[in-house]
Amino acid sequence: MKLSIILAHPDKTSFNHALAARVVNTLKQAGHAIRFHDLYKERFDSHLPAGEAGRETTLPPAIRRHCREIAEADGIVVVHPNWWGAPPAILKGWVDRVLRAGVAYRFVEGDMGEGVPEGLLKARAAIVLNTSNTRAEREFRIFGDPLQRIWKDCIFALCGVRLFRRRMFGVMVTSTVRQREAWLREAERLVLKAFPPCRTD
Ligand SMILES: Cc1cc2nc3c(=O)[nH]c(=O)nc-3n(C[C@H](O)[C@H](O)[C@H](O)COP(=O)(O)O)c2cc1C
């Protein structure tokens, strides 16, 4: 399968980078074709310029490439920390610019944008791996787990991706090396369940 893996964390020594590396290696070993983007490393430009959201526009080559890859992906994995109950701005910009009309969704004929769009992504599954410093119970009870709503409903369901899985690892700041190693193994199992090894025969 063609799998797109998107990482948004500025620090190379972070657990997020370790998570993404583990996911990339696991899925490569399972025989999948991986397209990996470290958005900070490639200095992804998260700024949506005036006019770009419209239909009649010429996209910069980097955005065109991201759009092509996400449209071709059979599966998607996104890795990022919880920042204010939201993705880091660089990743929000990737969503704004790459998951655009005509690539990730479209409005049916006669609908100028007021109706319910039709999802266009062919990816059958999307996995979001998050890290956080808030206990899960408090994240649900006090904040309503906004990342679940954003990724599951506002983004992937709208873009037509049926299978959605998300795991928020934490509490990061007090975690031990042993705990982190167990989380990395859990991430491996999670991605392999959604994207089983390719048959070579
Ligand atoms: C700008 C910013 C906003 C953050 N907002 C939250 C938050 O709303 N909830 C939370 O639990 N942690 C928050 N954190 C903590 C990060 O989630 C935490 O540092 C990260 O998950 C740790 O992962 P890492 O070891 O890969 O850096 C925030 C951190 C930063 C830098």
PDB file of C-alpha atoms and ligand atoms in Angstrom:
ATOM      1  CA  MET A   1       0.000   0.000   0.000  1.00  0.00           C
ATOM      2  CA  LYS A   2       1.030   3.611  -0.514  1.00  0.00           C
ATOM      3  CA  LEU A   3       1.081   5.233   2.913  1.00  0.00           C
ATOM      4  CA  SER A   4       1.563   8.929   3.713  1.00  0.00           C
ATOM      5  CA  ILE A   5       3.065   9.723   7.105  1.00  0.00           C
ATOM      6  CA  ILE A   6       3.007  13.323   8.342  1.00  0.00           C
ATOM      7  CA  LEU A   7       4.988  14.512  11.389  1.00  0.00           C
ATOM      8  CA  ALA A   8       4.649  17.918  13.063  1.00  0.00           C
ATOM      9  CA  HIS A   9       7.093  18.474  15.930  1.00  0.00           C
ATOM     10  CA  PRO A  10      10.017  20.908  15.919  1.00  0.00           C
ATOM     11  CA  ASP A  11      12.389  18.881  18.133  1.00  0.00           C
ATOM     12  CA  LYS A  12      14.339  15.995  16.628  1.00  0.00           C
ATOM     13  CA  THR A  13      14.923  14.494  20.079  1.00  0.00           C
ATOM     14  CA  SER A  14      11.209  14.455  20.938  1.00  0.00           C
ATOM     15  CA  PHE A  15       9.089  11.388  21.544  1.00  0.00           C
ATOM     16  CA  ASN A  16       7.020  12.472  18.533  1.00  0.00           C
ATOM     17  CA  HIS A  17      10.080  12.018  16.309  1.00  0.00           C
ATOM     18  CA  ALA A  18      10.755   8.610  17.882  1.00  0.00           C
ATOM     19  CA  LEU A  19       7.115   7.663  17.263  1.00  0.00           C
ATOM     20  CA  ALA A  20       7.220   8.741  13.622  1.00  0.00           C
ATOM     21  CA  ALA A  21      10.534   6.937  13.041  1.00  0.00           C
ATOM     22  CA  ARG A  22       9.126   3.749  14.556  1.00  0.00           C
ATOM     23  CA  VAL A  23       5.977   3.974  12.434  1.00  0.00           C
ATOM     24  CA  VAL A  24       7.980   4.614   9.243  1.00  0.00           C
ATOM     25  CA  ASN A  25      10.357   1.685   9.909  1.00  0.00           C
ATOM     26  CA  THR A  26       7.584  -0.707  10.910  1.00  0.00           C
ATOM     27  CA  LEU A  27       5.494   0.016   7.841  1.00  0.00           C
ATOM     28  CA  LYS A  28       8.508  -0.093   5.517  1.00  0.00           C
ATOM     29  CA  GLN A  29       9.456  -3.514   6.902  1.00  0.00           C
ATOM     30  CA  ALA A  30       5.857  -4.597   6.339  1.00  0.00           C
ATOM     31  CA  GLY A  31       6.420  -3.941   2.632  1.00  0.00           C
ATOM     32  CA  HIS A  32       4.486  -0.691   2.224  1.00  0.00           C
ATOM     33  CA  ALA A  33       5.591   2.241   0.052  1.00  0.00           C
ATOM     34  CA  ILE A  34       6.130   5.120   2.484  1.00  0.00           C
ATOM     35  CA  ARG A  35       5.982   8.827   1.791  1.00  0.00           C
ATOM     36  CA  PHE A  36       7.181  10.564   4.917  1.00  0.00           C
ATOM     37  CA  HIS A  37       7.026  14.307   5.587  1.00  0.00           C
ATOM     38  CA  ASP A  38       8.645  15.989   8.591  1.00  0.00           C
ATOM     39  CA  LEU A  39       6.890  19.337   8.171  1.00  0.00           C
ATOM     40  CA  TYR A  40       9.349  21.351  10.298  1.00  0.00           C
ATOM     41  CA  LYS A  41      12.387  19.826   8.593  1.00  0.00           C
ATOM     42  CA  GLU A  42      11.072  20.656   5.146  1.00  0.00           C
ATOM     43  CA  ARG A  43       9.956  24.106   6.405  1.00  0.00           C
ATOM     44  CA  PHE A  44       6.430  23.562   5.197  1.00  0.00           C
ATOM     45  CA  ASP A  45       4.854  26.962   4.554  1.00  0.00           C
ATOM     46  CA  SER A  46       1.626  26.895   6.582  1.00  0.00           C
ATOM     47  CA  HIS A  47       0.469  30.285   5.335  1.00  0.00           C
ATOM     48  CA  LEU A  48      -2.507  30.000   2.961  1.00  0.00           C
ATOM     49  CA  PRO A  49      -2.097  32.972   0.627  1.00  0.00           C
ATOM     50  CA  ALA A  50      -5.029  35.049  -0.623  1.00  0.00           C
ATOM     51  CA  GLY A  51      -6.786  33.351  -3.527  1.00  0.00           C
ATOM     52  CA  GLU A  52      -5.239  29.914  -3.074  1.00  0.00           C
ATOM     53  CA  ALA A  53      -8.389  28.352  -1.610  1.00  0.00           C
ATOM     54  CA  GLY A  54     -10.320  29.181  -4.785  1.00  0.00           C
ATOM     55  CA  ARG A  55     -10.741  26.823  -7.713  1.00  0.00           C
ATOM     56  CA  GLU A  56      -8.841  28.883 -10.255  1.00  0.00           C
ATOM     57  CA  THR A  57      -5.356  28.980  -8.840  1.00  0.00           C
ATOM     58  CA  THR A  58      -1.862  27.797  -9.646  1.00  0.00           C
ATOM     59  CA  LEU A  59      -0.435  25.922  -6.696  1.00  0.00           C
ATOM     60  CA  PRO A  60       3.258  26.136  -5.765  1.00  0.00           C
ATOM     61  CA  PRO A  61       5.155  22.912  -6.662  1.00  0.00           C
ATOM     62  CA  ALA A  62       5.572  21.841  -3.013  1.00  0.00           C
ATOM     63  CA  ILE A  63       1.830  22.080  -2.363  1.00  0.00           C
ATOM     64  CA  ARG A  64       1.055  20.324  -5.664  1.00  0.00           C
ATOM     65  CA  ARG A  65       3.284  17.448  -4.602  1.00  0.00           C
ATOM     66  CA  HIS A  66       1.635  17.176  -1.180  1.00  0.00           C
ATOM     67  CA  CYS A  67      -1.809  17.216  -2.840  1.00  0.00           C
ATOM     68  CA  ARG A  68      -0.823  14.506  -5.321  1.00  0.00           C
ATOM     69  CA  GLU A  69       0.637  12.267  -2.624  1.00  0.00           C
ATOM     70  CA  ILE A  70      -2.339  12.550  -0.269  1.00  0.00           C
ATOM     71  CA  ALA A  71      -4.753  11.881  -3.126  1.00  0.00           C
ATOM     72  CA  GLU A  72      -2.792   8.723  -4.037  1.00  0.00           C
ATOM     73  CA  ALA A  73      -2.413   7.438  -0.463  1.00  0.00           C
ATOM     74  CA  ASP A  74      -4.110   4.178   0.521  1.00  0.00           C
ATOM     75  CA  GLY A  75      -3.575   5.102   4.158  1.00  0.00           C
ATOM     76  CA  ILE A  76      -2.504   8.090   6.255  1.00  0.00           C
ATOM     77  CA  VAL A  77      -0.704   8.383   9.593  1.00  0.00           C
ATOM     78  CA  VAL A  78      -0.396  11.755  11.355  1.00  0.00           C
ATOM     79  CA  VAL A  79       1.899  12.260  14.371  1.00  0.00           C
ATOM     80  CA  HIS A  80       1.811  15.410  16.513  1.00  0.00           C
ATOM     81  CA  PRO A  81       1.681  16.722  20.088  1.00  0.00           C
ATOM     82  CA  ASN A  82      -1.418  18.210  21.686  1.00  0.00           C
ATOM     83  CA  TRP A  83      -0.880  21.974  21.604  1.00  0.00           C
ATOM     84  CA  TRP A  84      -3.792  23.847  23.161  1.00  0.00           C
ATOM     85  CA  GLY A  85      -6.165  21.016  22.229  1.00  0.00           C
ATOM     86  CA  ALA A  86      -5.179  21.462  18.584  1.00  0.00           C
ATOM     87  CA  PRO A  87      -2.489  20.443  16.097  1.00  0.00           C
ATOM     88  CA  PRO A  88       0.642  22.645  15.867  1.00  0.00           C
ATOM     89  CA  ALA A  89       0.041  25.573  13.487  1.00  0.00           C
ATOM     90  CA  ILE A  90       2.361  24.108  10.840  1.00  0.00           C
ATOM     91  CA  LEU A  91       0.108  21.036  10.610  1.00  0.00           C
ATOM     92  CA  LYS A  92      -3.080  23.100  10.625  1.00  0.00           C
ATOM     93  CA  GLY A  93      -1.590  24.955   7.655  1.00  0.00           C
ATOM     94  CA  TRP A  94      -0.888  21.623   5.926  1.00  0.00           C
ATOM     95  CA  VAL A  95      -4.558  20.690   6.398  1.00  0.00           C
ATOM     96  CA  ASP A  96      -5.700  24.087   5.079  1.00  0.00           C
ATOM     97  CA  ARG A  97      -3.521  23.980   1.975  1.00  0.00           C
ATOM     98  CA  VAL A  98      -3.296  20.276   1.100  1.00  0.00           C
ATOM     99  CA  LEU A  99      -6.726  18.869   1.999  1.00  0.00           C
ATOM    100  CA  ARG A 100      -8.292  21.281  -0.444  1.00  0.00           C
ATOM    101  CA  ALA A 101     -11.463  21.161  -2.524  1.00  0.00           C
ATOM    102  CA  GLY A 102     -10.978  18.957  -5.561  1.00  0.00           C
ATOM    103  CA  VAL A 103      -8.301  16.926  -3.756  1.00  0.00           C
ATOM    104  CA  ALA A 104      -9.821  15.835  -0.441  1.00  0.00           C
ATOM    105  CA  TYR A 105     -13.513  16.746  -0.919  1.00  0.00           C
ATOM    106  CA  ARG A 106     -15.886  18.364  -3.355  1.00  0.00           C
ATOM    107  CA  PHE A 107     -19.310  19.923  -3.313  1.00  0.00           C
ATOM    108  CA  VAL A 108     -21.935  18.225  -5.461  1.00  0.00           C
ATOM    109  CA  GLU A 109     -23.231  20.034  -8.514  1.00  0.00           C
ATOM    110  CA  GLY A 110     -25.333  23.094  -7.726  1.00  0.00           C
ATOM    111  CA  ASP A 111     -23.854  23.350  -4.228  1.00  0.00           C
ATOM    112  CA  MET A 112     -21.808  26.519  -3.865  1.00  0.00           C
ATOM    113  CA  GLY A 113     -20.288  25.391  -0.604  1.00  0.00           C
ATOM    114  CA  GLU A 114     -23.246  25.516   1.745  1.00  0.00           C
ATOM    115  CA  GLY A 115     -24.073  21.811   1.642  1.00  0.00           C
ATOM    116  CA  VAL A 116     -22.480  18.582   2.802  1.00  0.00           C
ATOM    117  CA  PRO A 117     -19.369  17.846   0.759  1.00  0.00           C
ATOM    118  CA  GLU A 118     -18.421  14.503  -0.718  1.00  0.00           C
ATOM    119  CA  GLY A 119     -15.157  12.963   0.461  1.00  0.00           C
ATOM    120  CA  LEU A 120     -12.583  12.323  -2.258  1.00  0.00           C
ATOM    121  CA  LEU A 121      -9.648  10.735  -0.453  1.00  0.00           C
ATOM    122  CA  LYS A 122      -9.145   7.119  -1.455  1.00  0.00           C
ATOM    123  CA  ALA A 123      -7.285   6.275   1.776  1.00  0.00           C
ATOM    124  CA  ARG A 124      -9.217   3.542   3.521  1.00  0.00           C
ATOM    125  CA  ALA A 125      -7.773   4.283   6.948  1.00  0.00           C
ATOM    126  CA  ALA A 126      -6.260   7.160   8.890  1.00  0.00           C
ATOM    127  CA  ILE A 127      -4.386   6.929  12.166  1.00  0.00           C
ATOM    128  CA  VAL A 128      -3.554   9.898  14.380  1.00  0.00           C
ATOM    129  CA  LEU A 129      -0.899   9.493  17.091  1.00  0.00           C
ATOM    130  CA  ASN A 130      -0.770  12.265  19.683  1.00  0.00           C
ATOM    131  CA  THR A 131       1.180  13.048  22.826  1.00  0.00           C
ATOM    132  CA  SER A 132      -0.002  15.121  25.745  1.00  0.00           C
ATOM    133  CA  ASN A 133       0.659  16.108  29.328  1.00  0.00           C
ATOM    134  CA  THR A 134      -2.973  15.876  30.417  1.00  0.00           C
ATOM    135  CA  ARG A 135      -4.468  12.752  31.969  1.00  0.00           C
ATOM    136  CA  ALA A 136      -7.020  11.144  29.636  1.00  0.00           C
ATOM    137  CA  GLU A 137      -9.881  11.518  32.126  1.00  0.00           C
ATOM    138  CA  ARG A 138      -9.284  15.282  32.438  1.00  0.00           C
ATOM    139  CA  GLU A 139      -8.868  15.683  28.654  1.00  0.00           C
ATOM    140  CA  PHE A 140     -12.346  14.139  28.133  1.00  0.00           C
ATOM    141  CA  ARG A 141     -14.174  15.676  31.107  1.00  0.00           C
ATOM    142  CA  ILE A 142     -12.816  19.234  31.063  1.00  0.00           C
ATOM    143  CA  PHE A 143     -11.786  19.815  27.447  1.00  0.00           C
ATOM    144  CA  GLY A 144     -14.020  17.343  25.543  1.00  0.00           C
ATOM    145  CA  ASP A 145     -11.019  15.833  23.698  1.00  0.00           C
ATOM    146  CA  PRO A 146     -11.057  18.361  20.830  1.00  0.00           C
ATOM    147  CA  LEU A 147      -8.411  16.495  18.809  1.00  0.00           C
ATOM    148  CA  GLN A 148     -10.777  13.536  18.407  1.00  0.00           C
ATOM    149  CA  ARG A 149     -13.509  15.776  17.000  1.00  0.00           C
ATOM    150  CA  ILE A 150     -11.124  17.679  14.728  1.00  0.00           C
ATOM    151  CA  TRP A 151      -9.413  14.676  13.144  1.00  0.00           C
ATOM    152  CA  LYS A 152     -12.218  12.111  13.153  1.00  0.00           C
ATOM    153  CA  ASP A 153     -15.233  14.210  12.202  1.00  0.00           C
ATOM    154  CA  CYS A 154     -14.120  17.602  10.890  1.00  0.00           C
ATOM    155  CA  ILE A 155     -11.311  16.221   8.726  1.00  0.00           C
ATOM    156  CA  PHE A 156     -11.154  12.513   7.912  1.00  0.00           C
ATOM    157  CA  ALA A 157     -14.890  11.664   7.869  1.00  0.00           C
ATOM    158  CA  LEU A 158     -15.523  14.724   5.731  1.00  0.00           C
ATOM    159  CA  CYS A 159     -12.777  13.663   3.318  1.00  0.00           C
ATOM    160  CA  GLY A 160     -14.271  10.156   2.974  1.00  0.00           C
ATOM    161  CA  VAL A 161     -11.837   8.135   5.093  1.00  0.00           C
ATOM    162  CA  ARG A 162     -13.942   5.437   6.757  1.00  0.00           C
ATOM    163  CA  LEU A 163     -11.626   3.813   9.248  1.00  0.00           C
ATOM    164  CA  PHE A 164     -10.208   6.141  11.886  1.00  0.00           C
ATOM    165  CA  ARG A 165      -8.018   5.294  14.861  1.00  0.00           C
ATOM    166  CA  ARG A 166      -6.399   7.669  17.293  1.00  0.00           C
ATOM    167  CA  ARG A 167      -4.171   7.187  20.324  1.00  0.00           C
ATOM    168  CA  MET A 168      -3.098   9.944  22.691  1.00  0.00           C
ATOM    169  CA  PHE A 169       0.054   8.905  24.546  1.00  0.00           C
ATOM    170  CA  GLY A 170       0.672  10.474  27.928  1.00  0.00           C
ATOM    171  CA  VAL A 171       1.303  11.831  30.403  1.00  0.00           C
ATOM    172  CA  MET A 172       4.581  12.531  28.583  1.00  0.00           C
ATOM    173  CA  VAL A 173       6.356  14.786  31.071  1.00  0.00           C
ATOM    174  CA  THR A 174       6.397  12.190  33.875  1.00  0.00           C
ATOM    175  CA  SER A 175       6.831   9.109  31.667  1.00  0.00           C
ATOM    176  CA  THR A 176       9.735   6.671  32.112  1.00  0.00           C
ATOM    177  CA  VAL A 177      11.972   5.278  29.376  1.00  0.00           C
ATOM    178  CA  ARG A 178      10.289   1.911  29.909  1.00  0.00           C
ATOM    179  CA  GLN A 179       6.844   3.426  29.471  1.00  0.00           C
ATOM    180  CA  ARG A 180       7.916   5.204  26.273  1.00  0.00           C
ATOM    181  CA  GLU A 181       9.358   1.990  24.865  1.00  0.00           C
ATOM    182  CA  ALA A 182       6.016   0.272  25.575  1.00  0.00           C
ATOM    183  CA  TRP A 183       4.200   3.121  23.796  1.00  0.00           C
ATOM    184  CA  LEU A 184       6.431   2.715  20.745  1.00  0.00           C
ATOM    185  CA  ARG A 185       5.563  -0.989  20.628  1.00  0.00           C
ATOM    186  CA  GLU A 186       1.885  -0.132  20.992  1.00  0.00           C
ATOM    187  CA  ALA A 187       2.159   2.283  18.050  1.00  0.00           C
ATOM    188  CA  GLU A 188       3.758  -0.506  15.979  1.00  0.00           C
ATOM    189  CA  ARG A 189       0.848  -2.851  16.722  1.00  0.00           C
ATOM    190  CA  LEU A 190      -1.694  -0.145  15.975  1.00  0.00           C
ATOM    191  CA  VAL A 191      -0.312   0.729  12.540  1.00  0.00           C
ATOM    192  CA  LEU A 192       0.208  -2.920  11.588  1.00  0.00           C
ATOM    193  CA  LYS A 193      -3.404  -3.699  12.468  1.00  0.00           C
ATOM    194  CA  ALA A 194      -4.636  -0.963  10.132  1.00  0.00           C
ATOM    195  CA  PHE A 195      -2.006  -1.651   7.450  1.00  0.00           C
ATOM    196  CA  PRO A 196      -1.071  -5.357   7.630  1.00  0.00           C
ATOM    197  CA  PRO A 197       2.131  -6.583   5.966  1.00  0.00           C
ATOM    198  CA  CYS A 198       1.883  -6.805   2.162  1.00  0.00           C
ATOM    199  CA  ARG A 199       1.812 -10.258   0.640  1.00  0.00           C
ATOM    200  CA  THR A 200       4.721 -10.774  -1.703  1.00  0.00           C
ATOM    201  CA  ASP A 201       3.425 -13.919  -3.460  1.00  0.00           C
TER     202      ASP A 201
HETATM  203  C1  LIG B   1       2.665  25.437  22.549  1.00  0.00           C
HETATM  204  C2  LIG B   1       2.360  24.243  23.422  1.00  0.00           C
HETATM  205  C3  LIG B   1       1.040  23.980  23.792  1.00  0.00           C
HETATM  206  C4  LIG B   1       0.741  22.868  24.568  1.00  0.00           C
HETATM  207  N1  LIG B   1      -0.567  22.635  24.905  1.00  0.00           N
HETATM  208  C5  LIG B   1      -0.870  21.509  25.613  1.00  0.00           C
HETATM  209  C6  LIG B   1      -2.227  21.207  25.916  1.00  0.00           C
HETATM  210  O1  LIG B   1      -3.160  21.926  25.589  1.00  0.00           O
HETATM  211  N2  LIG B   1      -2.479  20.065  26.622  1.00  0.00           N
HETATM  212  C7  LIG B   1      -1.474  19.227  27.020  1.00  0.00           C
HETATM  213  O2  LIG B   1      -1.759  18.211  27.633  1.00  0.00           O
HETATM  214  N3  LIG B   1      -0.184  19.483  26.724  1.00  0.00           N
HETATM  215  C8  LIG B   1       0.134  20.608  26.042  1.00  0.00           C
HETATM  216  N4  LIG B   1       1.449  20.867  25.720  1.00  0.00           N
HETATM  217  C9  LIG B   1       2.479  19.872  26.087  1.00  0.00           C
HETATM  218  C10 LIG B   1       2.794  18.957  24.902  1.00  0.00           C
HETATM  219  O3  LIG B   1       1.649  18.218  24.511  1.00  0.00           O
HETATM  220  C11 LIG B   1       3.909  18.019  25.291  1.00  0.00           C
HETATM  221  O4  LIG B   1       5.051  18.802  25.517  1.00  0.00           O
HETATM  222  C12 LIG B   1       4.213  17.003  24.230  1.00  0.00           C
HETATM  223  O5  LIG B   1       3.109  16.172  24.004  1.00  0.00           O
HETATM  224  C13 LIG B   1       5.381  16.150  24.640  1.00  0.00           C
HETATM  225  O6  LIG B   1       5.786  15.342  23.564  1.00  0.00           O
HETATM  226  P1  LIG B   1       7.330  15.305  23.118  1.00  0.00           P
HETATM  227  O7  LIG B   1       8.053  14.601  24.247  1.00  0.00           O
HETATM  228  O8  LIG B   1       7.359  14.529  21.849  1.00  0.00           O
HETATM  229  O9  LIG B   1       7.776  16.737  22.973  1.00  0.00           O
HETATM  230  C14 LIG B   1       1.779  21.999  24.982  1.00  0.00           C
HETATM  231  C15 LIG B   1       3.098  22.274  24.613  1.00  0.00           C
HETATM  232  C16 LIG B   1       3.401  23.372  23.841  1.00  0.00           C
HETATM  233  C17 LIG B   1       4.835  23.631  23.455  1.00  0.00           C
END
